[in-house]
């Protein structure tokens, strides 16, 4: 947590995207900022956590959180066909062996993903209602989920394709970002040292 606090405070970040499980690290950072400001004068902003409504997704296998090492996730780099294959293999309600059997929506990974990625709320509610009453099969629910995810990923795929053709541009952006971050970090560190009355060799 202290190293994370340094990464947040040195550039004087005021908004920090984190998962719900890392919220306590932000509170440690806020406490360090408050203590420094009390002892040496106002300098740091107290960073606020930015937590997504869907801060953690269950893996496509339904058992654990989505993780690259477990290969139970959908990648931003996945093709249309890869997304379709991953969604087809997703875990659903194990008690539902036929489409005409009412199924459970709550905690069902396919519907968790629909809530997170399908922007058509009316369609999602219709699917949930039909699933609960045994009037829709897993195949249709998954097809609509794959379509929603692919629609979300399409602009990302297009940008990725553009950047793959311009590797020098990507490197230039990274270099410039690094230069600006270093410049800000050195400036802030100088001010911190001055405020604390420390000797700078």
PDB file of C-alpha atoms in Angstrom:
ATOM      1  CA  UNK A   1       0.000   0.000   0.000  1.00  0.00           C
ATOM      2  CA  UNK A   2       2.810   2.489   0.716  1.00  0.00           C
ATOM      3  CA  UNK A   3       4.386   1.964  -2.719  1.00  0.00           C
ATOM      4  CA  UNK A   4       0.961   2.344  -4.314  1.00  0.00           C
ATOM      5  CA  UNK A   5       0.481   5.537  -2.308  1.00  0.00           C
ATOM      6  CA  UNK A   6       3.754   6.900  -3.705  1.00  0.00           C
ATOM      7  CA  UNK A   7       2.628   6.083  -7.258  1.00  0.00           C
ATOM      8  CA  UNK A   8      -0.592   8.017  -6.646  1.00  0.00           C
ATOM      9  CA  UNK A   9       0.766  10.956  -4.663  1.00  0.00           C
ATOM     10  CA  UNK A  10       3.913  11.807  -6.620  1.00  0.00           C
ATOM     11  CA  UNK A  11       1.991  12.862  -9.752  1.00  0.00           C
ATOM     12  CA  UNK A  12      -0.637  14.385  -7.396  1.00  0.00           C
ATOM     13  CA  UNK A  13      -3.450  12.278  -8.828  1.00  0.00           C
ATOM     14  CA  UNK A  14      -6.914  13.175  -7.592  1.00  0.00           C
ATOM     15  CA  UNK A  15      -8.919  10.347  -9.214  1.00  0.00           C
ATOM     16  CA  UNK A  16      -7.761   6.719  -9.059  1.00  0.00           C
ATOM     17  CA  UNK A  17      -9.570   3.871 -10.864  1.00  0.00           C
ATOM     18  CA  UNK A  18      -9.498   0.805  -8.603  1.00  0.00           C
ATOM     19  CA  UNK A  19     -11.358  -2.404  -7.963  1.00  0.00           C
ATOM     20  CA  UNK A  20     -13.573  -2.617  -4.884  1.00  0.00           C
ATOM     21  CA  UNK A  21     -10.961  -4.863  -3.227  1.00  0.00           C
ATOM     22  CA  UNK A  22      -8.318  -2.087  -3.447  1.00  0.00           C
ATOM     23  CA  UNK A  23     -10.428   0.700  -1.970  1.00  0.00           C
ATOM     24  CA  UNK A  24      -8.618   0.384   1.378  1.00  0.00           C
ATOM     25  CA  UNK A  25      -5.303   1.215  -0.354  1.00  0.00           C
ATOM     26  CA  UNK A  26      -6.770   4.533  -1.460  1.00  0.00           C
ATOM     27  CA  UNK A  27      -7.777   5.275   2.128  1.00  0.00           C
ATOM     28  CA  UNK A  28      -4.158   4.674   3.240  1.00  0.00           C
ATOM     29  CA  UNK A  29      -3.051   7.106   0.520  1.00  0.00           C
ATOM     30  CA  UNK A  30      -5.608   9.687   1.656  1.00  0.00           C
ATOM     31  CA  UNK A  31      -4.353   9.382   5.236  1.00  0.00           C
ATOM     32  CA  UNK A  32      -0.738   9.912   4.131  1.00  0.00           C
ATOM     33  CA  UNK A  33      -1.812  12.979   2.126  1.00  0.00           C
ATOM     34  CA  UNK A  34      -3.747  14.408   5.105  1.00  0.00           C
ATOM     35  CA  UNK A  35      -0.812  13.841   7.455  1.00  0.00           C
ATOM     36  CA  UNK A  36       1.690  15.445   5.068  1.00  0.00           C
ATOM     37  CA  UNK A  37      -0.576  18.456   4.528  1.00  0.00           C
ATOM     38  CA  UNK A  38      -1.037  18.865   8.286  1.00  0.00           C
ATOM     39  CA  UNK A  39       2.703  18.715   8.991  1.00  0.00           C
ATOM     40  CA  UNK A  40       4.102  20.635   6.015  1.00  0.00           C
ATOM     41  CA  UNK A  41       1.265  22.687   4.548  1.00  0.00           C
ATOM     42  CA  UNK A  42      -1.287  22.018   1.815  1.00  0.00           C
ATOM     43  CA  UNK A  43       0.248  20.211  -1.125  1.00  0.00           C
ATOM     44  CA  UNK A  44      -1.464  16.910  -1.907  1.00  0.00           C
ATOM     45  CA  UNK A  45      -5.059  16.508  -2.999  1.00  0.00           C
ATOM     46  CA  UNK A  46      -6.798  13.642  -1.249  1.00  0.00           C
ATOM     47  CA  UNK A  47      -7.373  11.152  -4.078  1.00  0.00           C
ATOM     48  CA  UNK A  48     -10.838   9.753  -4.648  1.00  0.00           C
ATOM     49  CA  UNK A  49     -11.389   6.168  -5.803  1.00  0.00           C
ATOM     50  CA  UNK A  50     -13.255   5.640  -9.064  1.00  0.00           C
ATOM     51  CA  UNK A  51     -15.038   2.306  -8.848  1.00  0.00           C
ATOM     52  CA  UNK A  52     -17.029   0.859 -11.718  1.00  0.00           C
ATOM     53  CA  UNK A  53     -20.538  -0.407 -11.013  1.00  0.00           C
ATOM     54  CA  UNK A  54     -19.210  -3.704 -12.363  1.00  0.00           C
ATOM     55  CA  UNK A  55     -15.937  -3.655 -10.496  1.00  0.00           C
ATOM     56  CA  UNK A  56     -15.301  -7.410 -10.714  1.00  0.00           C
ATOM     57  CA  UNK A  57     -16.631  -9.890 -13.234  1.00  0.00           C
ATOM     58  CA  UNK A  58     -16.978 -13.576 -12.574  1.00  0.00           C
ATOM     59  CA  UNK A  59     -15.001 -15.667 -15.063  1.00  0.00           C
ATOM     60  CA  UNK A  60     -16.675 -17.292 -18.044  1.00  0.00           C
ATOM     61  CA  UNK A  61     -16.414 -20.586 -16.127  1.00  0.00           C
ATOM     62  CA  UNK A  62     -18.654 -19.124 -13.405  1.00  0.00           C
ATOM     63  CA  UNK A  63     -16.346 -20.103 -10.553  1.00  0.00           C
ATOM     64  CA  UNK A  64     -13.737 -17.384 -10.096  1.00  0.00           C
ATOM     65  CA  UNK A  65     -13.059 -13.820 -11.062  1.00  0.00           C
ATOM     66  CA  UNK A  66     -12.092 -13.193 -14.657  1.00  0.00           C
ATOM     67  CA  UNK A  67      -8.368 -13.877 -14.975  1.00  0.00           C
ATOM     68  CA  UNK A  68      -5.890 -14.219 -17.822  1.00  0.00           C
ATOM     69  CA  UNK A  69      -3.977 -16.967 -16.006  1.00  0.00           C
ATOM     70  CA  UNK A  70      -7.159 -19.054 -15.675  1.00  0.00           C
ATOM     71  CA  UNK A  71      -8.142 -18.400 -19.308  1.00  0.00           C
ATOM     72  CA  UNK A  72     -11.708 -17.694 -18.209  1.00  0.00           C
ATOM     73  CA  UNK A  73     -11.956 -14.244 -19.717  1.00  0.00           C
ATOM     74  CA  UNK A  74     -12.794 -12.334 -22.868  1.00  0.00           C
ATOM     75  CA  UNK A  75      -9.876 -10.297 -24.212  1.00  0.00           C
ATOM     76  CA  UNK A  76     -10.093  -6.850 -25.761  1.00  0.00           C
ATOM     77  CA  UNK A  77      -8.012  -8.319 -28.594  1.00  0.00           C
ATOM     78  CA  UNK A  78     -10.418 -11.213 -29.276  1.00  0.00           C
ATOM     79  CA  UNK A  79     -11.870 -11.468 -32.774  1.00  0.00           C
ATOM     80  CA  UNK A  80     -15.610 -11.681 -33.420  1.00  0.00           C
ATOM     81  CA  UNK A  81     -15.355 -15.474 -33.726  1.00  0.00           C
ATOM     82  CA  UNK A  82     -13.263 -15.802 -30.559  1.00  0.00           C
ATOM     83  CA  UNK A  83     -15.809 -13.800 -28.565  1.00  0.00           C
ATOM     84  CA  UNK A  84     -18.625 -15.955 -29.940  1.00  0.00           C
ATOM     85  CA  UNK A  85     -16.751 -19.138 -28.982  1.00  0.00           C
ATOM     86  CA  UNK A  86     -15.975 -17.900 -25.463  1.00  0.00           C
ATOM     87  CA  UNK A  87     -19.575 -16.830 -24.880  1.00  0.00           C
ATOM     88  CA  UNK A  88     -20.920 -20.143 -26.252  1.00  0.00           C
ATOM     89  CA  UNK A  89     -18.827 -22.010 -23.676  1.00  0.00           C
ATOM     90  CA  UNK A  90     -19.975 -19.836 -20.759  1.00  0.00           C
ATOM     91  CA  UNK A  91     -21.343 -21.426 -17.621  1.00  0.00           C
ATOM     92  CA  UNK A  92     -25.089 -20.925 -17.046  1.00  0.00           C
ATOM     93  CA  UNK A  93     -27.755 -22.340 -14.713  1.00  0.00           C
ATOM     94  CA  UNK A  94     -26.689 -26.008 -14.177  1.00  0.00           C
ATOM     95  CA  UNK A  95     -30.240 -27.054 -13.198  1.00  0.00           C
ATOM     96  CA  UNK A  96     -31.631 -25.909 -16.524  1.00  0.00           C
ATOM     97  CA  UNK A  97     -31.270 -28.845 -18.902  1.00  0.00           C
ATOM     98  CA  UNK A  98     -33.950 -27.725 -21.389  1.00  0.00           C
ATOM     99  CA  UNK A  99     -35.039 -24.340 -22.717  1.00  0.00           C
ATOM    100  CA  UNK A 100     -38.596 -24.775 -21.370  1.00  0.00           C
ATOM    101  CA  UNK A 101     -37.386 -25.143 -17.766  1.00  0.00           C
ATOM    102  CA  UNK A 102     -37.467 -21.854 -15.788  1.00  0.00           C
ATOM    103  CA  UNK A 103     -33.928 -20.691 -15.064  1.00  0.00           C
ATOM    104  CA  UNK A 104     -32.160 -18.555 -12.486  1.00  0.00           C
ATOM    105  CA  UNK A 105     -30.992 -15.136 -13.630  1.00  0.00           C
ATOM    106  CA  UNK A 106     -29.415 -13.928 -10.369  1.00  0.00           C
ATOM    107  CA  UNK A 107     -25.705 -14.800 -10.280  1.00  0.00           C
ATOM    108  CA  UNK A 108     -25.899 -16.388 -13.733  1.00  0.00           C
ATOM    109  CA  UNK A 109     -22.651 -15.299 -15.467  1.00  0.00           C
ATOM    110  CA  UNK A 110     -24.374 -14.802 -18.829  1.00  0.00           C
ATOM    111  CA  UNK A 111     -26.780 -12.299 -17.288  1.00  0.00           C
ATOM    112  CA  UNK A 112     -24.047 -10.668 -15.202  1.00  0.00           C
ATOM    113  CA  UNK A 113     -22.280  -9.998 -18.519  1.00  0.00           C
ATOM    114  CA  UNK A 114     -25.517  -8.812 -20.160  1.00  0.00           C
ATOM    115  CA  UNK A 115     -25.942  -6.281 -17.327  1.00  0.00           C
ATOM    116  CA  UNK A 116     -22.340  -5.133 -17.767  1.00  0.00           C
ATOM    117  CA  UNK A 117     -22.060  -4.996 -21.561  1.00  0.00           C
ATOM    118  CA  UNK A 118     -25.462  -5.005 -23.251  1.00  0.00           C
ATOM    119  CA  UNK A 119     -26.553  -1.386 -23.688  1.00  0.00           C
ATOM    120  CA  UNK A 120     -30.068  -2.441 -24.735  1.00  0.00           C
ATOM    121  CA  UNK A 121     -31.703  -2.544 -21.281  1.00  0.00           C
ATOM    122  CA  UNK A 122     -35.105  -3.422 -22.762  1.00  0.00           C
ATOM    123  CA  UNK A 123     -33.655  -6.491 -24.478  1.00  0.00           C
ATOM    124  CA  UNK A 124     -31.880  -7.582 -21.284  1.00  0.00           C
ATOM    125  CA  UNK A 125     -35.074  -7.303 -19.219  1.00  0.00           C
ATOM    126  CA  UNK A 126     -37.018  -9.239 -21.867  1.00  0.00           C
ATOM    127  CA  UNK A 127     -34.398 -12.023 -21.872  1.00  0.00           C
ATOM    128  CA  UNK A 128     -34.438 -12.199 -18.064  1.00  0.00           C
ATOM    129  CA  UNK A 129     -38.223 -12.435 -17.941  1.00  0.00           C
ATOM    130  CA  UNK A 130     -38.312 -15.140 -20.615  1.00  0.00           C
ATOM    131  CA  UNK A 131     -35.433 -17.049 -18.973  1.00  0.00           C
ATOM    132  CA  UNK A 132     -37.203 -17.069 -15.604  1.00  0.00           C
ATOM    133  CA  UNK A 133     -40.354 -18.492 -17.206  1.00  0.00           C
ATOM    134  CA  UNK A 134     -38.665 -21.022 -19.489  1.00  0.00           C
ATOM    135  CA  UNK A 135     -39.428 -19.204 -22.728  1.00  0.00           C
ATOM    136  CA  UNK A 136     -35.929 -18.709 -24.098  1.00  0.00           C
ATOM    137  CA  UNK A 137     -32.960 -21.012 -24.570  1.00  0.00           C
ATOM    138  CA  UNK A 138     -29.352 -20.466 -23.548  1.00  0.00           C
ATOM    139  CA  UNK A 139     -28.347 -20.366 -27.220  1.00  0.00           C
ATOM    140  CA  UNK A 140     -30.402 -17.222 -27.925  1.00  0.00           C
ATOM    141  CA  UNK A 141     -29.321 -15.538 -24.685  1.00  0.00           C
ATOM    142  CA  UNK A 142     -25.662 -16.223 -25.490  1.00  0.00           C
ATOM    143  CA  UNK A 143     -25.960 -15.126 -29.128  1.00  0.00           C
ATOM    144  CA  UNK A 144     -27.344 -11.772 -28.026  1.00  0.00           C
ATOM    145  CA  UNK A 145     -24.596 -11.423 -25.430  1.00  0.00           C
ATOM    146  CA  UNK A 146     -21.879 -12.179 -27.998  1.00  0.00           C
ATOM    147  CA  UNK A 147     -23.407  -9.605 -30.346  1.00  0.00           C
ATOM    148  CA  UNK A 148     -23.472  -6.963 -27.565  1.00  0.00           C
ATOM    149  CA  UNK A 149     -19.843  -7.615 -26.592  1.00  0.00           C
ATOM    150  CA  UNK A 150     -18.704  -7.540 -30.215  1.00  0.00           C
ATOM    151  CA  UNK A 151     -20.497  -4.219 -30.770  1.00  0.00           C
ATOM    152  CA  UNK A 152     -18.661  -2.837 -27.748  1.00  0.00           C
ATOM    153  CA  UNK A 153     -15.289  -4.186 -28.923  1.00  0.00           C
ATOM    154  CA  UNK A 154     -15.561  -3.148 -32.576  1.00  0.00           C
ATOM    155  CA  UNK A 155     -14.277   0.449 -32.120  1.00  0.00           C
ATOM    156  CA  UNK A 156     -11.416  -0.934 -29.998  1.00  0.00           C
ATOM    157  CA  UNK A 157     -10.521  -3.425 -32.736  1.00  0.00           C
ATOM    158  CA  UNK A 158     -10.509  -0.641 -35.324  1.00  0.00           C
ATOM    159  CA  UNK A 159      -8.201   1.551 -33.210  1.00  0.00           C
ATOM    160  CA  UNK A 160      -5.928  -1.390 -32.457  1.00  0.00           C
ATOM    161  CA  UNK A 161      -5.676  -2.148 -36.170  1.00  0.00           C
ATOM    162  CA  UNK A 162      -4.734   1.481 -36.890  1.00  0.00           C
ATOM    163  CA  UNK A 163      -2.063   1.522 -34.184  1.00  0.00           C
ATOM    164  CA  UNK A 164      -0.582  -1.799 -35.324  1.00  0.00           C
ATOM    165  CA  UNK A 165       0.183  -0.106 -38.647  1.00  0.00           C
ATOM    166  CA  UNK A 166       1.917   2.800 -36.857  1.00  0.00           C
ATOM    167  CA  UNK A 167       4.302   1.285 -34.276  1.00  0.00           C
ATOM    168  CA  UNK A 168       6.607   4.320 -34.348  1.00  0.00           C
ATOM    169  CA  UNK A 169       3.705   6.602 -33.458  1.00  0.00           C
ATOM    170  CA  UNK A 170       2.801   4.373 -30.485  1.00  0.00           C
ATOM    171  CA  UNK A 171       6.414   4.464 -29.262  1.00  0.00           C
ATOM    172  CA  UNK A 172       6.496   8.253 -29.649  1.00  0.00           C
ATOM    173  CA  UNK A 173       3.317   8.610 -27.571  1.00  0.00           C
ATOM    174  CA  UNK A 174       4.788   6.379 -24.853  1.00  0.00           C
ATOM    175  CA  UNK A 175       8.066   8.312 -24.850  1.00  0.00           C
ATOM    176  CA  UNK A 176       6.291  11.671 -24.644  1.00  0.00           C
ATOM    177  CA  UNK A 177       4.022  10.440 -21.855  1.00  0.00           C
ATOM    178  CA  UNK A 178       7.045   9.162 -19.934  1.00  0.00           C
ATOM    179  CA  UNK A 179       8.867  12.472 -20.417  1.00  0.00           C
ATOM    180  CA  UNK A 180       5.907  14.478 -19.130  1.00  0.00           C
ATOM    181  CA  UNK A 181       5.365  12.153 -16.156  1.00  0.00           C
ATOM    182  CA  UNK A 182       9.066  12.353 -15.202  1.00  0.00           C
ATOM    183  CA  UNK A 183       9.034  16.132 -15.497  1.00  0.00           C
ATOM    184  CA  UNK A 184       5.998  16.404 -13.203  1.00  0.00           C
ATOM    185  CA  UNK A 185       7.453  13.883 -10.737  1.00  0.00           C
ATOM    186  CA  UNK A 186      10.789  15.760 -10.468  1.00  0.00           C
ATOM    187  CA  UNK A 187       9.016  19.088  -9.990  1.00  0.00           C
ATOM    188  CA  UNK A 188       6.742  17.669  -7.289  1.00  0.00           C
ATOM    189  CA  UNK A 189       9.642  15.894  -5.562  1.00  0.00           C
ATOM    190  CA  UNK A 190      11.593  19.155  -5.421  1.00  0.00           C
ATOM    191  CA  UNK A 191       8.620  20.860  -3.776  1.00  0.00           C
ATOM    192  CA  UNK A 192       8.188  17.990  -1.289  1.00  0.00           C
ATOM    193  CA  UNK A 193      11.870  18.161  -0.308  1.00  0.00           C
ATOM    194  CA  UNK A 194      11.655  21.941   0.122  1.00  0.00           C
ATOM    195  CA  UNK A 195       8.492  21.745   2.223  1.00  0.00           C
ATOM    196  CA  UNK A 196      10.039  19.088   4.470  1.00  0.00           C
ATOM    197  CA  UNK A 197      13.284  21.026   4.842  1.00  0.00           C
ATOM    198  CA  UNK A 198      15.357  18.102   3.634  1.00  0.00           C
ATOM    199  CA  UNK A 199      18.817  18.415   2.132  1.00  0.00           C
ATOM    200  CA  UNK A 200      19.001  17.822  -1.598  1.00  0.00           C
ATOM    201  CA  UNK A 201      22.518  16.880  -2.788  1.00  0.00           C
TER     202      UNK A 201
END
